[in-house]
Structures are given as C-alpha cells and as structure tokens.
mmCIF file of C-alpha atoms in Angstrom:
data_model
loop_
_atom_site.group_PDB
_atom_site.id
_atom_site.type_symbol
_atom_site.label_atom_id
_atom_site.label_comp_id
_atom_site.label_asym_id
_atom_site.label_seq_id
_atom_site.Cartn_x
_atom_site.Cartn_y
_atom_site.Cartn_z
ATOM 1 C CA UNK A 1 -18.870 40.002 10.071
ATOM 2 C CA UNK A 2 -16.648 41.825 7.181
ATOM 3 C CA UNK A 3 -13.846 41.633 9.288
ATOM 4 C CA UNK A 4 -14.487 37.885 9.952
ATOM 5 C CA UNK A 5 -15.243 37.775 5.986
ATOM 6 C CA UNK A 6 -11.964 39.522 5.191
ATOM 7 C CA UNK A 7 -9.924 37.670 7.294
ATOM 8 C CA UNK A 8 -11.075 34.025 5.967
ATOM 9 C CA UNK A 9 -10.711 35.971 2.521
ATOM 10 C CA UNK A 10 -6.614 36.634 3.625
ATOM 11 C CA UNK A 11 -6.350 32.913 4.781
ATOM 12 C CA UNK A 12 -7.766 31.340 1.488
ATOM 13 C CA UNK A 13 -4.974 33.625 -0.332
ATOM 14 C CA UNK A 14 -2.888 32.453 2.053
ATOM 15 C CA UNK A 15 -3.537 29.044 1.206
ATOM 16 C CA UNK A 16 -3.488 29.694 -2.601
ATOM 17 C CA UNK A 17 0.024 31.197 -2.024
ATOM 18 C CA UNK A 18 1.361 28.555 -0.521
ATOM 19 C CA UNK A 19 -0.342 26.433 -3.095
ATOM 20 C CA UNK A 20 1.446 28.513 -5.718
ATOM 21 C CA UNK A 21 5.129 28.494 -3.913
ATOM 22 C CA UNK A 22 4.852 24.394 -3.737
ATOM 23 C CA UNK A 23 3.656 24.157 -7.334
ATOM 24 C CA UNK A 24 6.921 26.648 -8.284
ATOM 25 C CA UNK A 25 9.102 24.498 -6.777
ATOM 26 C CA UNK A 26 11.692 22.343 -9.084
ATOM 27 C CA UNK A 27 10.435 18.658 -8.928
ATOM 28 C CA UNK A 28 13.333 16.504 -7.143
ATOM 29 C CA UNK A 29 15.741 14.139 -9.337
ATOM 30 C CA UNK A 30 16.942 11.428 -7.701
ATOM 31 C CA UNK A 31 17.850 9.715 -10.846
ATOM 32 C CA UNK A 32 20.939 12.788 -11.340
ATOM 33 C CA UNK A 33 21.458 13.113 -7.861
ATOM 34 C CA UNK A 34 22.581 9.205 -8.132
ATOM 35 C CA UNK A 35 24.675 9.361 -11.066
ATOM 36 C CA UNK A 36 26.160 12.613 -9.633
ATOM 37 C CA UNK A 37 27.235 10.734 -6.480
ATOM 38 C CA UNK A 38 27.937 7.318 -7.929
ATOM 39 C CA UNK A 39 25.570 5.489 -5.641
ATOM 40 C CA UNK A 40 22.455 4.490 -5.000
ATOM 41 C CA UNK A 41 21.829 5.017 -0.501
ATOM 42 C CA UNK A 42 19.381 2.482 0.001
ATOM 43 C CA UNK A 43 17.592 1.910 3.387
ATOM 44 C CA UNK A 44 17.110 -1.753 4.757
ATOM 45 C CA UNK A 45 15.928 -3.462 7.773
ATOM 46 C CA UNK A 46 19.247 -4.259 10.386
ATOM 47 C CA UNK A 47 20.344 -7.506 10.189
ATOM 48 C CA UNK A 48 17.066 -9.605 8.772
ATOM 49 C CA UNK A 49 17.975 -12.742 7.266
ATOM 50 C CA UNK A 50 16.860 -13.235 4.188
ATOM 51 C CA UNK A 51 16.338 -9.825 3.622
ATOM 52 C CA UNK A 52 19.086 -7.696 4.116
ATOM 53 C CA UNK A 53 21.899 -9.042 6.215
ATOM 54 C CA UNK A 54 25.784 -8.402 5.344
ATOM 55 C CA UNK A 55 28.307 -10.590 5.913
ATOM 56 C CA UNK A 56 31.723 -10.255 7.644
ATOM 57 C CA UNK A 57 33.029 -8.006 5.149
ATOM 58 C CA UNK A 58 30.286 -5.856 5.106
ATOM 59 C CA UNK A 59 28.912 -7.205 2.046
ATOM 60 C CA UNK A 60 24.918 -7.413 2.017
ATOM 61 C CA UNK A 61 22.997 -10.177 0.930
ATOM 62 C CA UNK A 62 18.913 -10.366 1.271
ATOM 63 C CA UNK A 63 15.258 -9.781 -1.062
ATOM 64 C CA UNK A 64 15.058 -6.482 -0.010
ATOM 65 C CA UNK A 65 19.337 -6.035 -1.104
ATOM 66 C CA UNK A 66 18.500 -7.045 -4.447
ATOM 67 C CA UNK A 67 15.730 -4.383 -5.324
ATOM 68 C CA UNK A 68 18.090 -1.821 -4.074
ATOM 69 C CA UNK A 69 21.222 -3.631 -6.212
ATOM 70 C CA UNK A 70 18.089 -3.824 -9.148
ATOM 71 C CA UNK A 71 17.834 -0.085 -9.331
ATOM 72 C CA UNK A 72 21.298 0.619 -9.425
ATOM 73 C CA UNK A 73 22.217 -1.820 -12.589
ATOM 74 C CA UNK A 74 19.495 0.353 -13.746
ATOM 75 C CA UNK A 75 20.380 3.670 -13.440
ATOM 76 C CA UNK A 76 24.317 3.435 -12.952
ATOM 77 C CA UNK A 77 24.666 0.308 -14.733
ATOM 78 C CA UNK A 78 26.218 -1.672 -11.817
ATOM 79 C CA UNK A 79 24.142 -3.270 -9.444
ATOM 80 C CA UNK A 80 27.216 -3.188 -6.660
ATOM 81 C CA UNK A 81 26.945 0.378 -6.351
ATOM 82 C CA UNK A 82 24.726 0.700 -3.403
ATOM 83 C CA UNK A 83 25.794 2.098 -0.309
ATOM 84 C CA UNK A 84 23.274 0.024 2.439
ATOM 85 C CA UNK A 85 21.779 2.136 5.511
ATOM 86 C CA UNK A 86 20.745 0.090 8.141
ATOM 87 C CA UNK A 87 17.225 2.046 9.951
ATOM 88 C CA UNK A 88 15.233 1.090 12.656
ATOM 89 C CA UNK A 89 11.103 1.129 12.314
ATOM 90 C CA UNK A 90 11.470 4.256 14.100
ATOM 91 C CA UNK A 91 13.497 6.555 12.040
ATOM 92 C CA UNK A 92 13.255 4.608 8.131
ATOM 93 C CA UNK A 93 10.591 7.282 7.215
ATOM 94 C CA UNK A 94 12.067 10.089 8.716
ATOM 95 C CA UNK A 95 15.160 8.878 6.661
ATOM 96 C CA UNK A 96 13.700 8.831 3.324
ATOM 97 C CA UNK A 97 11.818 12.091 3.683
ATOM 98 C CA UNK A 98 14.878 14.188 4.849
ATOM 99 C CA UNK A 99 17.131 12.471 1.456
ATOM 100 C CA UNK A 100 19.524 10.473 3.766
ATOM 101 C CA UNK A 101 18.413 7.487 1.778
ATOM 102 C CA UNK A 102 17.607 7.553 -2.071
ATOM 103 C CA UNK A 103 14.391 4.852 -1.740
ATOM 104 C CA UNK A 104 13.672 1.832 1.432
ATOM 105 C CA UNK A 105 13.434 -1.502 0.832
ATOM 106 C CA UNK A 106 12.756 -2.470 4.173
ATOM 107 C CA UNK A 107 10.086 -5.088 5.081
ATOM 108 C CA UNK A 108 8.073 -2.108 5.346
ATOM 109 C CA UNK A 109 4.070 -2.305 5.187
ATOM 110 C CA UNK A 110 2.294 -0.554 2.407
ATOM 111 C CA UNK A 111 -0.559 1.005 3.931
ATOM 112 C CA UNK A 112 -3.286 4.290 3.242
ATOM 113 C CA UNK A 113 -1.917 6.104 5.667
ATOM 114 C CA UNK A 114 1.895 6.083 5.292
ATOM 115 C CA UNK A 115 0.917 6.873 1.375
ATOM 116 C CA UNK A 116 -1.335 9.317 1.485
ATOM 117 C CA UNK A 117 0.200 11.139 5.200
ATOM 118 C CA UNK A 118 3.981 10.842 4.945
ATOM 119 C CA UNK A 119 4.675 12.038 1.651
ATOM 120 C CA UNK A 120 5.667 8.321 0.210
ATOM 121 C CA UNK A 121 4.794 6.416 -2.671
ATOM 122 C CA UNK A 122 4.896 2.360 -2.782
ATOM 123 C CA UNK A 123 6.941 1.648 -5.825
ATOM 124 C CA UNK A 124 6.087 -2.485 -5.687
ATOM 125 C CA UNK A 125 5.736 -5.199 -3.615
ATOM 126 C CA UNK A 126 8.355 -7.730 -3.769
ATOM 127 C CA UNK A 127 6.843 -9.423 -0.669
ATOM 128 C CA UNK A 128 3.139 -10.663 0.056
ATOM 129 C CA UNK A 129 3.535 -11.304 4.140
ATOM 130 C CA UNK A 130 1.029 -11.610 7.025
ATOM 131 C CA UNK A 131 1.535 -10.729 10.580
ATOM 132 C CA UNK A 132 2.207 -14.506 12.574
ATOM 133 C CA UNK A 133 2.901 -15.195 16.306
ATOM 134 C CA UNK A 134 6.209 -17.213 17.699
ATOM 135 C CA UNK A 135 5.918 -19.506 20.344
ATOM 136 C CA UNK A 136 8.180 -21.758 22.142
ATOM 137 C CA UNK A 137 7.354 -25.591 21.402
ATOM 138 C CA UNK A 138 7.695 -26.473 25.432
ATOM 139 C CA UNK A 139 4.622 -23.660 25.938
ATOM 140 C CA UNK A 140 2.438 -26.672 24.216
ATOM 141 C CA UNK A 141 0.158 -24.066 22.384
ATOM 142 C CA UNK A 142 -0.868 -24.595 18.611
ATOM 143 C CA UNK A 143 -3.190 -21.569 18.387
ATOM 144 C CA UNK A 144 -3.142 -17.608 18.554
ATOM 145 C CA UNK A 145 -6.281 -18.387 20.246
ATOM 146 C CA UNK A 146 -4.953 -19.515 23.483
ATOM 147 C CA UNK A 147 -2.696 -16.984 24.280
ATOM 148 C CA UNK A 148 -5.794 -14.992 26.318
ATOM 149 C CA UNK A 149 -3.833 -13.561 28.637
ATOM 150 C CA UNK A 150 -0.336 -13.608 27.443
ATOM 151 C CA UNK A 151 2.417 -11.268 27.068
ATOM 152 C CA UNK A 152 3.655 -10.509 23.274
ATOM 153 C CA UNK A 153 6.665 -8.924 22.491
ATOM 154 C CA UNK A 154 6.115 -6.231 19.929
ATOM 155 C CA UNK A 155 8.380 -3.347 18.145
ATOM 156 C CA UNK A 156 6.447 0.277 18.198
ATOM 157 C CA UNK A 157 5.713 2.429 15.445
ATOM 158 C CA UNK A 158 4.954 -0.211 13.732
ATOM 159 C CA UNK A 159 1.773 -1.462 11.392
ATOM 160 C CA UNK A 160 2.613 -4.869 13.728
ATOM 161 C CA UNK A 161 1.304 -3.190 17.495
ATOM 162 C CA UNK A 162 -1.607 -2.074 15.693
ATOM 163 C CA UNK A 163 -2.480 -5.414 14.413
ATOM 164 C CA UNK A 164 -1.829 -7.077 17.317
ATOM 165 C CA UNK A 165 -4.441 -5.129 19.531
ATOM 166 C CA UNK A 166 -6.968 -5.261 17.251
ATOM 167 C CA UNK A 167 -6.774 -8.712 16.763
ATOM 168 C CA UNK A 168 -6.956 -8.829 20.511
ATOM 169 C CA UNK A 169 -9.770 -6.611 20.826
ATOM 170 C CA UNK A 170 -11.364 -8.527 17.671
ATOM 171 C CA UNK A 171 -11.580 -12.023 19.744
ATOM 172 C CA UNK A 172 -12.005 -10.190 22.958
ATOM 173 C CA UNK A 173 -8.931 -11.626 24.482
ATOM 174 C CA UNK A 174 -6.397 -9.598 26.903
ATOM 175 C CA UNK A 175 -2.792 -9.389 26.380
ATOM 176 C CA UNK A 176 0.058 -7.612 27.719
ATOM 177 C CA UNK A 177 2.292 -5.897 24.929
ATOM 178 C CA UNK A 178 6.393 -5.642 25.889
ATOM 179 C CA UNK A 179 7.305 -3.179 23.459
ATOM 180 C CA UNK A 180 10.742 -2.667 22.712
ATOM 181 C CA UNK A 181 12.199 -1.328 20.129
ATOM 182 C CA UNK A 182 15.116 -2.469 18.796
ATOM 183 C CA UNK A 183 14.845 -5.836 16.712
ATOM 184 C CA UNK A 184 17.651 -7.667 18.594
ATOM 185 C CA UNK A 185 16.382 -6.705 22.355
ATOM 186 C CA UNK A 186 13.150 -8.113 20.963
ATOM 187 C CA UNK A 187 14.660 -11.229 20.486
ATOM 188 C CA UNK A 188 16.444 -11.674 23.396
ATOM 189 C CA UNK A 189 13.063 -10.939 25.651
ATOM 190 C CA UNK A 190 11.699 -13.949 23.610
ATOM 191 C CA UNK A 191 14.471 -16.196 24.357
ATOM 192 C CA UNK A 192 14.541 -15.476 27.998
ATOM 193 C CA UNK A 193 10.543 -15.652 28.288
ATOM 194 C CA UNK A 194 9.809 -12.169 29.355
ATOM 195 C CA UNK A 195 6.857 -12.867 26.605
ATOM 196 C CA UNK A 196 5.123 -16.037 26.069
ATOM 197 C CA UNK A 197 5.174 -14.892 22.044
ATOM 198 C CA UNK A 198 6.951 -12.999 19.747
ATOM 199 C CA UNK A 199 4.508 -10.948 16.910
ATOM 200 C CA UNK A 200 5.863 -10.084 13.754
ATOM 201 C CA UNK A 201 5.374 -10.229 9.984
ATOM 202 C CA UNK A 202 5.854 -14.020 9.562
ATOM 203 C CA UNK A 203 8.583 -13.341 6.899
ATOM 204 C CA UNK A 204 10.404 -11.643 9.985
ATOM 205 C CA UNK A 205 9.798 -14.516 12.179
ATOM 206 C CA UNK A 206 10.854 -17.253 10.355
ATOM 207 C CA UNK A 207 14.253 -14.928 9.018
ATOM 208 C CA UNK A 208 14.580 -14.909 12.958
ATOM 209 C CA UNK A 209 14.323 -18.434 13.731
ATOM 210 C CA UNK A 210 16.735 -19.489 10.894
ATOM 211 C CA UNK A 211 19.338 -17.469 12.224
ATOM 212 C CA UNK A 212 19.098 -19.203 15.553
ATOM 213 C CA UNK A 213 19.772 -22.676 13.793
ATOM 214 C CA UNK A 214 19.389 -25.228 16.018
ATOM 215 C CA UNK A 215 17.962 -23.430 18.673
ATOM 216 C CA UNK A 216 15.714 -22.499 15.777
ATOM 217 C CA UNK A 217 14.099 -25.877 16.465
ATOM 218 C CA UNK A 218 12.661 -25.119 19.800
ATOM 219 C CA UNK A 219 10.084 -22.401 18.596
ATOM 220 C CA UNK A 220 6.632 -22.541 16.125
ATOM 221 C CA UNK A 221 4.657 -20.523 13.684
ATOM 222 C CA UNK A 222 1.513 -20.627 14.714
ATOM 223 C CA UNK A 223 -1.095 -21.404 12.129
ATOM 224 C CA UNK A 224 -2.799 -17.554 12.144
ATOM 225 C CA UNK A 225 -1.856 -15.121 9.943
ATOM 226 C CA UNK A 226 -4.128 -12.189 11.325
ATOM 227 C CA UNK A 227 -3.122 -9.202 8.784
ATOM 228 C CA UNK A 228 -2.236 -8.219 4.736
ATOM 229 C CA UNK A 229 1.511 -7.140 4.541
ATOM 230 C CA UNK A 230 2.460 -6.160 0.903
ATOM 231 C CA UNK A 231 6.151 -5.140 1.104
ATOM 232 C CA UNK A 232 8.284 -3.282 -0.985
ATOM 233 C CA UNK A 233 10.274 -0.431 -1.997
ATOM 234 C CA UNK A 234 9.558 3.199 -1.348
ATOM 235 C CA UNK A 235 10.596 6.529 -2.578
ATOM 236 C CA UNK A 236 9.357 9.936 -1.791
ATOM 237 C CA UNK A 237 6.362 11.167 -3.957
ATOM 238 C CA UNK A 238 7.261 14.222 -6.339
ATOM 239 C CA UNK A 239 10.000 12.879 -8.285
ATOM 240 C CA UNK A 240 8.277 10.553 -10.730
ATOM 241 C CA UNK A 241 10.078 9.035 -12.834
ATOM 242 C CA UNK A 242 12.405 7.570 -10.211
ATOM 243 C CA UNK A 243 9.169 5.829 -8.970
ATOM 244 C CA UNK A 244 9.291 4.450 -12.253
ATOM 245 C CA UNK A 245 12.129 3.409 -12.249
ATOM 246 C CA UNK A 246 11.937 1.727 -8.822
ATOM 247 C CA UNK A 247 8.737 -0.286 -9.620
ATOM 248 C CA UNK A 248 9.651 -0.851 -12.976
ATOM 249 C CA UNK A 249 12.918 -3.082 -11.870
ATOM 250 C CA UNK A 250 11.091 -4.922 -9.989
ATOM 251 C CA UNK A 251 8.593 -5.733 -12.846
ATOM 252 C CA UNK A 252 11.041 -6.413 -15.223
ATOM 253 C CA UNK A 253 12.633 -8.990 -12.573
ATOM 254 C CA UNK A 254 8.877 -10.958 -12.613
ATOM 255 C CA UNK A 255 8.498 -10.428 -16.518
ATOM 256 C CA UNK A 256 11.979 -12.297 -16.757
ATOM 257 C CA UNK A 257 10.898 -15.092 -14.571
ATOM 258 C CA UNK A 258 7.551 -15.524 -16.666
ATOM 259 C CA UNK A 259 9.464 -15.332 -19.658
ATOM 260 C CA UNK A 260 12.279 -18.068 -18.648
ATOM 261 C CA UNK A 261 14.970 -15.484 -18.759
ATOM 262 C CA UNK A 262 17.756 -15.889 -15.665
ATOM 263 C CA UNK A 263 21.327 -14.446 -15.397
ATOM 264 C CA UNK A 264 23.094 -18.059 -16.805
ATOM 265 C CA UNK A 265 20.664 -17.851 -20.217
ATOM 266 C CA UNK A 266 20.266 -14.150 -21.336
ATOM 267 C CA UNK A 267 22.443 -14.490 -23.777
ATOM 268 C CA UNK A 268 20.167 -17.233 -25.538
ATOM 269 C CA UNK A 269 17.336 -14.645 -25.660
ATOM 270 C CA UNK A 270 18.852 -11.616 -27.361
ATOM 271 C CA UNK A 271 17.912 -12.878 -30.715
ATOM 272 C CA UNK A 272 14.835 -13.967 -30.039
ATOM 273 C CA UNK A 273 11.789 -13.406 -32.076
ATOM 274 C CA UNK A 274 8.896 -12.626 -29.065
ATOM 275 C CA UNK A 275 7.854 -9.254 -29.050
ATOM 276 C CA UNK A 276 7.983 -9.151 -25.206
ATOM 277 C CA UNK A 277 11.191 -10.658 -24.920
ATOM 278 C CA UNK A 278 12.188 -8.120 -27.592
ATOM 279 C CA UNK A 279 10.917 -5.155 -25.678
ATOM 280 C CA UNK A 280 12.287 -6.632 -21.774
ATOM 281 C CA UNK A 281 15.364 -6.510 -23.354
ATOM 282 C CA UNK A 282 15.478 -3.343 -24.862
ATOM 283 C CA UNK A 283 16.220 -4.885 -28.511
ATOM 284 C CA UNK A 284 12.547 -3.298 -30.156
ATOM 285 C CA UNK A 285 11.222 -0.160 -28.193
ATOM 286 C CA UNK A 286 12.259 2.929 -26.656
ATOM 287 C CA UNK A 287 11.044 1.710 -23.109
ATOM 288 C CA UNK A 288 14.493 2.645 -21.142
ATOM 289 C CA UNK A 289 14.950 6.285 -22.748
ATOM 290 C CA UNK A 290 11.052 7.203 -21.770
ATOM 291 C CA UNK A 291 12.704 6.616 -17.933
ATOM 292 C CA UNK A 292 16.004 8.607 -18.726
ATOM 293 C CA UNK A 293 17.418 5.372 -19.199
ATOM 294 C CA UNK A 294 19.149 3.210 -21.509
ATOM 295 C CA UNK A 295 17.023 0.767 -23.098
ATOM 296 C CA UNK A 296 18.925 -1.990 -22.293
ATOM 297 C CA UNK A 297 18.202 -1.451 -18.251
ATOM 298 C CA UNK A 298 16.562 -4.748 -18.030
ATOM 299 C CA UNK A 299 19.611 -6.475 -19.045
ATOM 300 C CA UNK A 300 21.501 -5.845 -16.929
ATOM 301 C CA UNK A 301 19.165 -6.449 -13.873
ATOM 302 C CA UNK A 302 18.847 -9.428 -14.889
ATOM 303 C CA UNK A 303 22.585 -10.220 -15.994
ATOM 304 C CA UNK A 304 23.720 -8.817 -12.548
ATOM 305 C CA UNK A 305 20.928 -9.436 -9.928
ATOM 306 C CA UNK A 306 18.303 -12.293 -11.798
ATOM 307 C CA UNK A 307 14.927 -12.623 -12.287
ATOM 308 C CA UNK A 308 12.365 -12.368 -8.822
ATOM 309 C CA UNK A 309 12.296 -16.452 -8.979
ATOM 310 C CA UNK A 310 16.681 -16.585 -8.714
ATOM 311 C CA UNK A 311 16.473 -14.070 -5.986
ATOM 312 C CA UNK A 312 13.706 -15.585 -4.263
ATOM 313 C CA UNK A 313 15.905 -19.401 -4.079
ATOM 314 C CA UNK A 314 19.244 -17.371 -3.628
ATOM 315 C CA UNK A 315 16.866 -15.375 -0.276
ATOM 316 C CA UNK A 316 14.359 -16.536 0.593
ATOM 317 C CA UNK A 317 14.118 -20.721 -0.173
ATOM 318 C CA UNK A 318 17.003 -21.290 2.666
ATOM 319 C CA UNK A 319 14.391 -20.150 5.147
ATOM 320 C CA UNK A 320 12.116 -22.568 4.693
ATOM 321 C CA UNK A 321 9.439 -20.100 3.436
ATOM 322 C CA UNK A 322 7.435 -21.849 0.218
ATOM 323 C CA UNK A 323 6.710 -18.957 -2.283
ATOM 324 C CA UNK A 324 2.930 -19.628 -1.563
ATOM 325 C CA UNK A 325 1.028 -16.190 -2.448
ATOM 326 C CA UNK A 326 4.824 -14.834 -3.728
ATOM 327 C CA UNK A 327 4.375 -17.187 -6.683
ATOM 328 C CA UNK A 328 3.515 -15.708 -9.847
ATOM 329 C CA UNK A 329 0.412 -15.350 -10.898
ATOM 330 C CA UNK A 330 0.219 -17.912 -13.549
ATOM 331 C CA UNK A 331 1.265 -20.346 -10.643
ATOM 332 C CA UNK A 332 -1.334 -19.187 -8.820
ATOM 333 C CA UNK A 333 0.507 -16.275 -6.854
ATOM 334 C CA UNK A 334 0.196 -12.606 -6.588
ATOM 335 C CA UNK A 335 3.666 -11.791 -8.636
ATOM 336 C CA UNK A 336 2.092 -9.707 -11.947
ATOM 337 C CA UNK A 337 3.615 -7.401 -13.872
ATOM 338 C CA UNK A 338 1.898 -5.188 -16.106
ATOM 339 C CA UNK A 339 3.315 -5.370 -19.970
ATOM 340 C CA UNK A 340 5.903 -3.867 -21.222
ATOM 341 C CA UNK A 341 4.918 -2.255 -24.355
#
C-alpha cells in the first residue's frame, strides 16, 4: 500500500511539474510573428465560391477571404498582405495547431469538442449556417424525409458526417454514405449519379450550385436544415491578444454596418459627434493600443475591406442566399457586436 501511495504521489508530482513547465513556456506572439514576416498566413477552403476562390491571377475573393483581409488590415495596415493557404477538412486543424497558418477562416463550425479538445478558439462567426441536402430535380424529391434508403455523398472528418448519421437515426431512416474527402470528387460523384443526395452546409451547397452556372439549375436544395453550423475564424489558444484582434476585426465590420459607415462614406464620419462612431474610428479612447494596434485599426479595415454588409453583398448575395439570420440584430438577425467602450 505504501509503495502504491508513493507511486501515486510521484505521478501527481509529475503532473504538477508538467503543469508548471507548461506555464513557464512563453505565450505565443502571433502578432509579432506576422509583422516580422510582413504577411498574415490564413487557411481557407479550396475553391469555395462566395467564401474563398482565386481568380486566374491567383487573387482570392470571398467572405472568408475578407475575414482574413480585415485582420491583415488591422495588424499590418494593408489588407492585401495575406498569404492564403487552401486547406482540406482533414488537415485544417493540424495546419493551425502546427503554426503552418496563423488562423483559419474556411467554413469551419464552432463546436464544444473542437474548442475544448484541440487547443483552438473560435474568434467570431461570420456565417450562421446549417446543414442541408441537395438533389437533382429529376429525382422528384421535395423533402429530406423522402431520402429513406438513399445514397448520400458526404465529406469525412466533419460535423456534416456526424449530423447525417444522427438525422437518419433520429428519423428511423436508412441511408448509405458515400464518403469522399476531396470536395471536387464529391461533387463529381453527385453529378454522375453515384449518390442520390449531397449533404453539406447549406452555404456550401449554394456555392456549388452557383459555380455550376446553367447546369446548376438542375439541382434543388431541400427545405430541411438539420443542424446549427456557426462558421467563423479560428486561432490557437494561448495568444489572447491575437484572439482579440481576430474577434474585434469582425465586430468592427459589423459595428460599421450598424452605424451606416461604409468604405465609400467613411470620410464623412470622421468629424461625427456620435461617441460610438468616435470610438470605432479611433477618434476617442485607446482601444487599438489595448490590442497592440494603432487606434485607427478599424478605419483601415473599413476603408480596405468594407463593413460586413458590403462583404456580404459582394460575396454571398450573388449565390442567391438571403441574409436571413445573418442580418444585423437590429433587423432580426444574429449578427451582433458588443460595444466598443
């Protein structure tokens, strides 16, 4: 018994020593690393129309791209100083954990497991989404409840795969998953009829349909949304100053929309007597300095990237996706920024 107690005590001492060693490690300084590099490295999706898509010159555009660009504008003063790294669902978290990228903005769902177990923190939600189903019009299916016995294309290593199994189990239906990792291979399987339905976040399905052009008219989104999928920016835990910058860069865009400040009219607000405007634009207070930034950090974001509504109109509206719950809270939506004060 004494030997066991001794071993237990040694084990506890070992754990304590490990904890002390972990605390002794210097906290990461992502902002300094970005400045030394002269570039933000941001993990994004692979060819996701409306979220992250390069043109023929390699210039990226999309809602997630704007999330990255806003952080670059805040930290470096230039929204164009971003290196975009396309990441798959399978490697995205490893890329962030290892430091290959500074942050992720790639249609990634905020969940307890991911935040508590992976050493990551979700800084913002730029798209409140939900998982849906797409079928061909020729199938004559109008509801997900009609998919009993169907084959369903799904990507592995995602919340989508788990939600799919849960939905069919809860509704006592059968299905055969067709599990394919690469997004384009999934889409090709769906096009060719290898699966009866394709499931993903509704935003991703809309992006795929838009990318198909006229051919996309043969596909329909079924009305059921079977999950909550808050998508947003992800950073490593431990560097809370960079977390603040990533979070408040999004909130600055939301606040600007709420106040009616756009990339085109921002100069007319510089002399505003509105205290909320003054604080956002760095005319009063030292809120930028509190994050290790200049006080005009939000001005740079608004000038170079725009407010959240401008980004939505530029990237998501062409997909035919309404603002819905992504509208400002003042218009019945969920986009709500805490006050800058």
